[in-house]
Structures are given as C-alpha cells and as structure tokens.
Coordinates of N, CA and C in Angstrom, one line a residue:
X1 N 116.2 119.6 74.2 CA 117.4 120.0 73.6 C 117.6 119.2 72.3
X2 N 118.1 119.9 71.3 CA 118.4 119.3 70.0 C 119.8 118.7 70.1
X3 N 120.0 117.5 69.5 CA 121.2 116.8 69.5 C 122.4 117.7 69.1
X4 N 122.1 118.7 68.2 CA 123.2 119.5 67.6 C 123.6 120.6 68.6
X5 N 122.8 120.8 69.7 CA 123.2 121.9 70.6 C 124.5 121.6 71.3
X6 N 125.4 122.6 71.3 CA 126.7 122.4 71.9 C 126.6 122.4 73.5
X7 N 127.8 122.1 74.1 CA 127.9 122.1 75.5 C 127.5 123.4 76.1
X8 N 128.0 124.5 75.6 CA 127.6 125.9 76.1 C 126.1 126.1 76.1
X9 N 125.5 125.8 75.0 CA 124.1 126.0 74.9 C 123.3 125.1 75.9
X10 N 123.7 123.9 76.1 CA 123.1 123.0 77.0 C 123.3 123.6 78.5
X11 N 124.5 124.0 78.8 CA 124.7 124.6 80.1 C 123.9 125.8 80.4
X12 N 123.8 126.7 79.4 CA 123.0 127.9 79.6 C 121.6 127.6 79.8
X13 N 121.1 126.6 79.0 CA 119.7 126.2 79.2 C 119.4 125.6 80.6
X14 N 120.4 124.7 81.0 CA 120.3 124.2 82.4 C 120.2 125.3 83.4
X15 N 121.1 126.2 83.3 CA 121.1 127.4 84.3 C 119.8 128.2 84.2
X16 N 119.3 128.3 83.0 CA 118.0 129.0 82.9 C 116.9 128.3 83.6
X17 N 116.9 127.0 83.5 CA 115.9 126.1 84.1 C 116.0 126.2 85.7
X18 N 117.3 126.1 86.1 CA 117.5 126.1 87.6 C 117.4 127.5 88.2
X19 N 118.2 128.4 87.7 CA 118.2 129.8 88.3 C 116.9 130.5 87.9
X20 N 116.3 130.3 86.8 CA 115.1 130.9 86.4 C 114.0 130.6 87.4
X21 N 113.9 129.4 87.8 CA 112.8 129.0 88.8 C 113.2 129.6 90.2
X22 N 114.4 129.6 90.5 CA 114.8 130.2 91.8 C 114.5 131.7 91.8
X23 N 114.8 132.3 90.7 CA 114.5 133.8 90.6 C 113.0 134.0 90.8
X24 N 112.2 133.2 90.2 CA 110.7 133.4 90.4 C 110.3 133.2 91.8
X25 N 110.9 132.2 92.5 CA 110.5 131.9 93.9 C 110.9 133.1 94.7
X26 N 112.2 133.5 94.6 CA 112.7 134.7 95.4 C 111.9 136.0 95.1
X27 N 111.6 136.2 93.8 CA 110.8 137.4 93.4 C 109.4 137.3 94.1
X28 N 108.9 136.1 94.3 CA 107.6 136.0 95.0 C 107.6 136.4 96.4
X29 N 108.8 136.3 97.0 CA 109.0 136.7 98.4 C 108.9 138.3 98.6
X30 N 109.2 139.0 97.5 CA 109.2 140.4 97.6 C 110.4 141.0 98.4
X31 N 111.4 140.2 98.7 CA 112.5 140.6 99.6 C 113.6 141.3 98.8
X32 N 113.6 141.2 97.5 CA 114.7 141.7 96.7 C 115.9 140.8 96.6
X33 N 115.8 139.6 97.3 CA 116.9 138.7 97.3 C 117.0 138.0 96.0
X34 N 118.2 137.7 95.5 CA 118.5 137.0 94.3 C 119.4 135.8 94.5
X35 N 119.2 134.7 93.7 CA 120.0 133.5 93.9 C 121.5 133.8 93.9
X36 N 122.0 134.7 93.1 CA 123.4 135.0 93.0 C 124.0 135.5 94.3
X37 N 123.1 135.9 95.3 CA 123.6 136.4 96.6 C 123.9 135.2 97.5
X38 N 123.5 134.1 97.2 CA 123.6 132.9 98.2 C 125.0 132.6 98.6
X39 N 126.0 132.5 97.7 CA 127.3 132.2 98.2 C 127.9 133.2 99.2
X40 N 127.5 134.5 99.0 CA 128.0 135.5 99.9 C 127.2 135.4 101.2
X41 N 125.9 135.2 101.2 CA 125.2 135.1 102.4 C 125.6 133.9 103.2
X42 N 125.9 132.8 102.5 CA 126.3 131.6 103.3 C 127.7 131.9 103.9
X43 N 128.6 132.6 103.3 CA 129.9 132.9 103.8 C 129.7 133.8 105.1
X44 N 128.8 134.7 105.0 CA 128.6 135.7 106.1 C 127.7 135.3 107.2
X45 N 127.0 134.1 107.0 CA 126.0 133.6 107.9 C 126.5 133.5 109.4
X46 N 127.7 133.3 109.6 CA 128.2 133.1 111.0 C 128.3 134.4 111.7
X47 N 128.1 135.5 111.0 CA 128.2 136.8 111.6 C 129.5 137.6 111.5
X48 N 130.5 136.9 111.2 CA 131.8 137.5 111.1 C 132.0 138.3 109.8
X49 N 132.7 139.4 109.9 CA 133.0 140.3 108.7 C 134.1 139.6 107.9
X50 N 134.0 139.7 106.6 CA 134.9 139.1 105.7 C 135.4 140.1 104.6
X51 N 136.6 139.9 104.1 CA 137.0 140.7 102.9 C 136.4 140.0 101.6
X52 N 136.4 140.8 100.6 CA 136.0 140.3 99.3 C 136.8 139.0 98.9
X53 N 138.1 139.1 99.2 CA 139.0 138.0 98.8 C 138.6 136.7 99.6
X54 N 138.2 136.9 100.9 CA 137.8 135.8 101.7 C 136.5 135.2 101.2
X55 N 135.6 136.1 100.9 CA 134.3 135.7 100.4 C 134.4 134.9 99.1
X56 N 135.3 135.4 98.2 CA 135.5 134.7 96.9 C 136.1 133.3 97.1
X57 N 137.1 133.2 98.0 CA 137.8 132.0 98.3 C 136.8 131.0 98.9
X58 N 136.0 131.4 99.9 CA 135.2 130.4 100.6 C 134.0 130.0 99.8
X59 N 133.6 130.8 98.8 CA 132.4 130.5 98.0 C 132.7 130.0 96.6
X60 N 134.0 129.8 96.3 CA 134.4 129.3 95.0 C 133.9 130.1 93.8
X61 N 133.8 131.5 94.0 CA 133.5 132.4 92.9 C 134.7 133.3 92.7
X62 N 134.8 133.9 91.5 CA 135.9 134.8 91.3 C 135.8 136.0 92.1
X63 N 137.0 136.7 92.3 CA 137.0 137.9 93.1 C 136.1 139.0 92.4
X64 N 136.1 139.0 91.1 CA 135.3 140.0 90.4 C 133.8 139.7 90.6
X65 N 133.4 138.5 90.5 CA 132.0 138.1 90.8 C 131.6 138.4 92.2
X66 N 132.5 138.1 93.2 CA 132.2 138.4 94.6 C 132.0 139.9 94.8
X67 N 132.9 140.7 94.2 CA 132.9 142.2 94.3 C 131.6 142.7 93.7
X68 N 131.2 142.3 92.5 CA 130.0 142.7 91.8 C 128.8 142.4 92.6
X69 N 128.8 141.1 93.1 CA 127.6 140.7 93.9 C 127.5 141.4 95.2
X70 N 128.6 141.7 95.9 CA 128.6 142.4 97.1 C 128.1 143.9 96.9
X71 N 128.5 144.5 95.8 CA 128.0 145.8 95.4 C 126.5 145.8 95.3
X72 N 125.9 144.8 94.6 CA 124.5 144.7 94.5 C 123.8 144.5 95.8
X73 N 124.4 143.7 96.7 CA 123.9 143.4 98.0 C 123.9 144.6 98.9
X74 N 124.9 145.5 98.7 CA 125.0 146.7 99.5 C 123.8 147.6 99.1
X75 N 123.6 147.7 97.8 CA 122.4 148.5 97.3 C 121.1 148.0 97.8
X76 N 121.0 146.7 97.9 CA 119.7 146.1 98.5 C 119.7 146.0 100.0
X77 N 120.8 146.5 100.6 CA 120.9 146.6 102.1 C 120.9 145.3 102.8
X78 N 121.4 144.2 102.1 CA 121.6 142.9 102.8 C 123.0 142.9 103.5
X79 N 123.9 143.6 103.0 CA 125.3 143.7 103.6 C 125.7 145.1 103.6
X80 N 126.8 145.3 104.5 CA 127.4 146.7 104.5 C 128.9 146.5 104.6
X81 N 129.6 147.5 104.2 CA 131.0 147.5 104.2 C 131.6 148.5 105.2
X82 N 132.8 148.1 105.7 CA 133.5 149.1 106.5 C 135.0 148.9 106.1
X83 N 135.8 149.8 106.6 CA 137.2 149.8 106.3 C 137.9 149.0 107.4
X84 N 138.8 148.1 106.9 CA 139.5 147.2 107.8 C 140.7 147.9 108.4
X85 N 141.5 147.1 109.2 CA 142.7 147.6 109.8 C 143.6 148.3 108.7
X86 N 143.8 147.6 107.6 CA 144.5 148.2 106.5 C 143.5 149.0 105.7
X87 N 143.7 150.3 105.6 CA 142.7 151.2 105.0 C 142.3 150.8 103.6
X88 N 143.1 150.0 102.9 CA 142.7 149.5 101.6 C 141.7 148.3 101.6
X89 N 141.6 147.7 102.8 CA 140.8 146.5 103.0 C 139.3 146.9 103.3
X90 N 138.4 146.3 102.5 CA 137.0 146.5 102.8 C 136.4 145.2 103.5
X91 N 135.8 145.4 104.6 CA 135.2 144.3 105.3 C 133.7 144.3 105.1
X92 N 133.1 143.2 104.8 CA 131.7 143.0 104.5 C 131.0 142.2 105.6
X93 N 129.9 142.7 106.0 CA 129.1 141.9 107.0 C 127.6 142.1 106.7
X94 N 126.8 141.2 107.3 CA 125.4 141.3 107.1 C 124.8 142.5 107.9
X95 N 123.8 143.1 107.3 CA 123.1 144.2 107.9 C 122.0 143.6 108.8
X96 N 121.2 144.4 109.5 CA 120.1 143.9 110.2 C 119.1 143.2 109.3
X97 N 118.9 143.8 108.1 CA 118.0 143.2 107.1 C 118.5 141.8 106.7
X98 N 119.8 141.7 106.5 CA 120.4 140.4 106.1 C 120.3 139.4 107.2
X99 N 120.5 139.8 108.4 CA 120.4 138.8 109.5 C 118.9 138.4 109.7
X100 N 118.0 139.3 109.5 CA 116.5 139.0 109.7 C 116.1 138.0 108.6
X101 N 116.6 138.1 107.4 CA 116.1 137.2 106.3 C 116.8 135.8 106.3
X102 N 117.9 135.8 107.1 CA 118.8 134.6 107.1 C 118.0 133.3 107.4
X103 N 117.2 133.2 108.5 CA 116.5 132.0 108.8 C 115.6 131.5 107.7
X104 N 114.9 132.4 107.0 CA 114.1 132.1 105.9 C 114.9 131.5 104.8
X105 N 116.1 132.2 104.5 CA 116.9 131.7 103.4 C 117.5 130.3 103.7
X106 N 117.8 130.1 105.0 CA 118.4 128.8 105.3 C 117.3 127.7 105.1
X107 N 116.1 128.0 105.4 CA 115.0 127.0 105.1 C 114.9 126.8 103.6
X108 N 115.0 127.9 102.8 CA 114.9 127.8 101.3 C 116.1 127.0 100.8
X109 N 117.3 127.3 101.3 CA 118.5 126.5 100.9 C 118.3 125.1 101.1
X110 N 117.8 124.7 102.3 CA 117.5 123.3 102.6 C 116.5 122.7 101.6
X111 N 115.5 123.4 101.3 CA 114.5 122.9 100.3 C 115.1 122.8 98.9
X112 N 116.0 123.8 98.6 CA 116.6 123.7 97.3 C 117.6 122.5 97.2
X113 N 118.3 122.3 98.3 CA 119.2 121.1 98.3 C 118.4 119.8 98.2
X114 N 117.3 119.7 98.8 CA 116.4 118.5 98.7 C 116.0 118.3 97.3
X115 N 115.6 119.4 96.6 CA 115.1 119.3 95.3 C 116.3 118.9 94.4
X116 N 117.5 119.4 94.6 CA 118.7 119.0 93.8 C 119.0 117.5 94.1
X117 N 118.9 117.1 95.3 CA 119.1 115.7 95.6 C 118.1 114.8 94.8
X118 N 116.8 115.2 94.8 CA 115.8 114.5 94.1 C 116.2 114.4 92.6
X119 N 116.6 115.6 92.0 CA 117.0 115.6 90.6 C 118.1 114.6 90.4
X120 N 119.1 114.6 91.3 CA 120.3 113.7 91.1 C 119.8 112.2 91.1
X121 N 118.8 111.9 91.9 CA 118.3 110.5 91.9 C 117.5 110.2 90.6
X122 N 117.0 111.1 89.9 CA 116.3 110.9 88.7 C 117.2 110.7 87.4
X123 N 118.5 111.1 87.6 CA 119.4 111.1 86.5 C 120.2 109.8 86.4
X124 N 120.7 109.4 85.3 CA 121.6 108.2 85.1 C 122.9 108.4 85.9
X125 N 123.3 109.6 86.0 CA 124.5 110.0 86.8 C 124.2 111.3 87.5
X126 N 124.5 111.3 88.8 CA 124.1 112.5 89.6 C 124.8 113.8 89.0
X127 N 123.9 114.8 88.7 CA 124.4 116.0 88.2 C 125.4 116.7 89.1
X128 N 125.2 116.6 90.4 CA 126.2 117.3 91.3 C 127.6 116.6 91.2
X129 N 127.6 115.3 91.0 CA 128.9 114.6 90.9 C 129.5 114.9 89.5
X130 N 128.7 114.9 88.5 CA 129.2 115.2 87.2 C 129.8 116.6 87.1
X131 N 129.1 117.6 87.7 CA 129.6 119.0 87.6 C 130.9 119.1 88.4
X132 N 130.9 118.5 89.6 CA 132.2 118.5 90.4 C 133.3 117.9 89.6
X133 N 133.1 116.8 89.0 CA 134.1 116.2 88.2 C 134.6 117.1 87.0
X134 N 133.6 117.7 86.4 CA 133.9 118.6 85.2 C 134.7 119.8 85.7
X135 N 134.4 120.4 86.8 CA 135.1 121.5 87.4 C 136.5 121.1 87.8
X136 N 136.7 119.9 88.4 CA 138.0 119.4 88.7 C 138.9 119.2 87.5
X137 N 138.3 118.6 86.5 CA 139.0 118.3 85.2 C 139.4 119.6 84.5
X138 N 138.5 120.6 84.5 CA 138.8 121.8 83.8 C 139.8 122.7 84.7
X139 N 139.8 122.5 86.0 CA 140.8 123.1 86.8 C 142.2 122.6 86.5
X140 N 142.3 121.3 86.2 CA 143.5 120.6 85.9 C 144.0 121.0 84.5
X141 N 143.1 121.0 83.5 CA 143.4 121.4 82.1 C 142.2 122.2 81.6
X142 N 142.5 123.5 81.4 CA 141.4 124.4 81.0 C 140.8 124.0 79.6
X143 N 139.6 124.5 79.4 CA 138.9 124.2 78.1 C 139.7 124.8 77.0
X144 N 140.3 126.0 77.3 CA 141.2 126.7 76.2 C 142.3 125.8 75.9
X145 N 143.0 125.2 76.9 CA 144.1 124.2 76.6 C 143.6 123.0 75.8
X146 N 142.5 122.5 76.1 CA 141.9 121.4 75.4 C 141.6 121.7 73.9
X147 N 141.1 122.9 73.7 CA 140.8 123.4 72.3 C 142.1 123.5 71.6
X148 N 143.1 124.2 72.2 CA 144.3 124.4 71.5 C 145.0 123.1 71.2
X149 N 144.9 122.1 72.0 CA 145.5 120.8 71.8 C 144.8 120.1 70.6
X150 N 143.5 120.2 70.5 CA 142.8 119.7 69.4 C 143.1 120.4 68.1
X151 N 143.2 121.7 68.1 CA 143.5 122.4 66.9 C 145.0 122.1 66.5
X152 N 145.9 121.9 67.4 CA 147.3 121.6 67.0 C 147.3 120.2 66.3
X153 N 146.5 119.3 66.9 CA 146.5 117.9 66.3 C 145.9 118.0 64.8
X154 N 144.9 118.8 64.6 CA 144.3 119.0 63.3 C 145.3 119.6 62.3
X155 N 146.0 120.6 62.8 CA 147.0 121.3 62.0 C 148.1 120.3 61.6
X156 N 148.6 119.5 62.5 CA 149.7 118.6 62.2 C 149.1 117.5 61.2
X157 N 147.9 117.1 61.4 CA 147.3 116.1 60.5 C 147.2 116.6 59.0
X158 N 147.0 117.9 58.9 CA 146.9 118.5 57.5 C 148.2 118.6 56.8
X159 N 149.3 118.6 57.6 CA 150.6 118.8 57.0 C 151.1 117.5 56.3

C-alpha cells in the first residue's frame, strides 16, 4: 500500500485479499458456494426457517444485502423460500443441498477463524478488535456526519 492510499482504498484492498482467497478456496470445491452466503448459512444452520428481516438482524447485514444474497442462494439451491402465516412474509430455510454442505462449511469456517486469529496475533493491534471498534464508532457517529463536521469547521475557519 502506498502511504497516499485513502481509507476506502485500503479497505477495498484488504477485502480483496481476504475474500479473494476465500472465493478461490470455495471455487475449488466446485459447490457453487460463495463467502457472501456465510452469514445466511450460519443463521439458518439450526434448521429453523427465518424471515429476511430476521436473517439481516442476526447476521449484521442490511435487509437489502440479505435479500439479494438469499435470492442468489435460491438460484444455487442452498435455500428455499415459502410463504409464512402472513402472506406477505417469506420464510427462508436450508434445502437438502444446503444441509448436506453444512458440515463441510462448518469445518471451513473453523479453519477460517483460526487463520483470522493467527493474523490478529501477527498485527500490532488485532484486526478483529479494530474493526469492531470502528463499526461501533461509526454506528455512534456516521462517516457522513464526521465529514460534514470537518467541512463545517473548514468553512468557519475561512470566514
């Protein structure tokens, strides 16, 4: 990374390095599984059907991201949807294919967590802790609010 690279560039590069390698590993399985499916699979692993809203809440992803991911997973036949008690409600659950691949995924997730723990030990500050702190701080005061505050200060200073 060049010193001049901004935070967004650094984060995108980090995600490329992490998710890119995971994509390669999953592609090698030939299962069609993608890393972005993991929060949904983990939420559904207990076998219970969930709504998109429940999946989003339990996996800390947006409703839109959960919906898009579930749509892809339906196409890949990892999950299926049915209509809930309220006809507007869609219930999502694992298919037979999703249940069959789950033990393999759980082993992969454990290996991934071990690799992440090793990475944390190699850094001056654990990445997992730094990311959690950044998410908490941005949940308290968004990046947009921080930018606006900085711009307001610059504007006042010029007057």
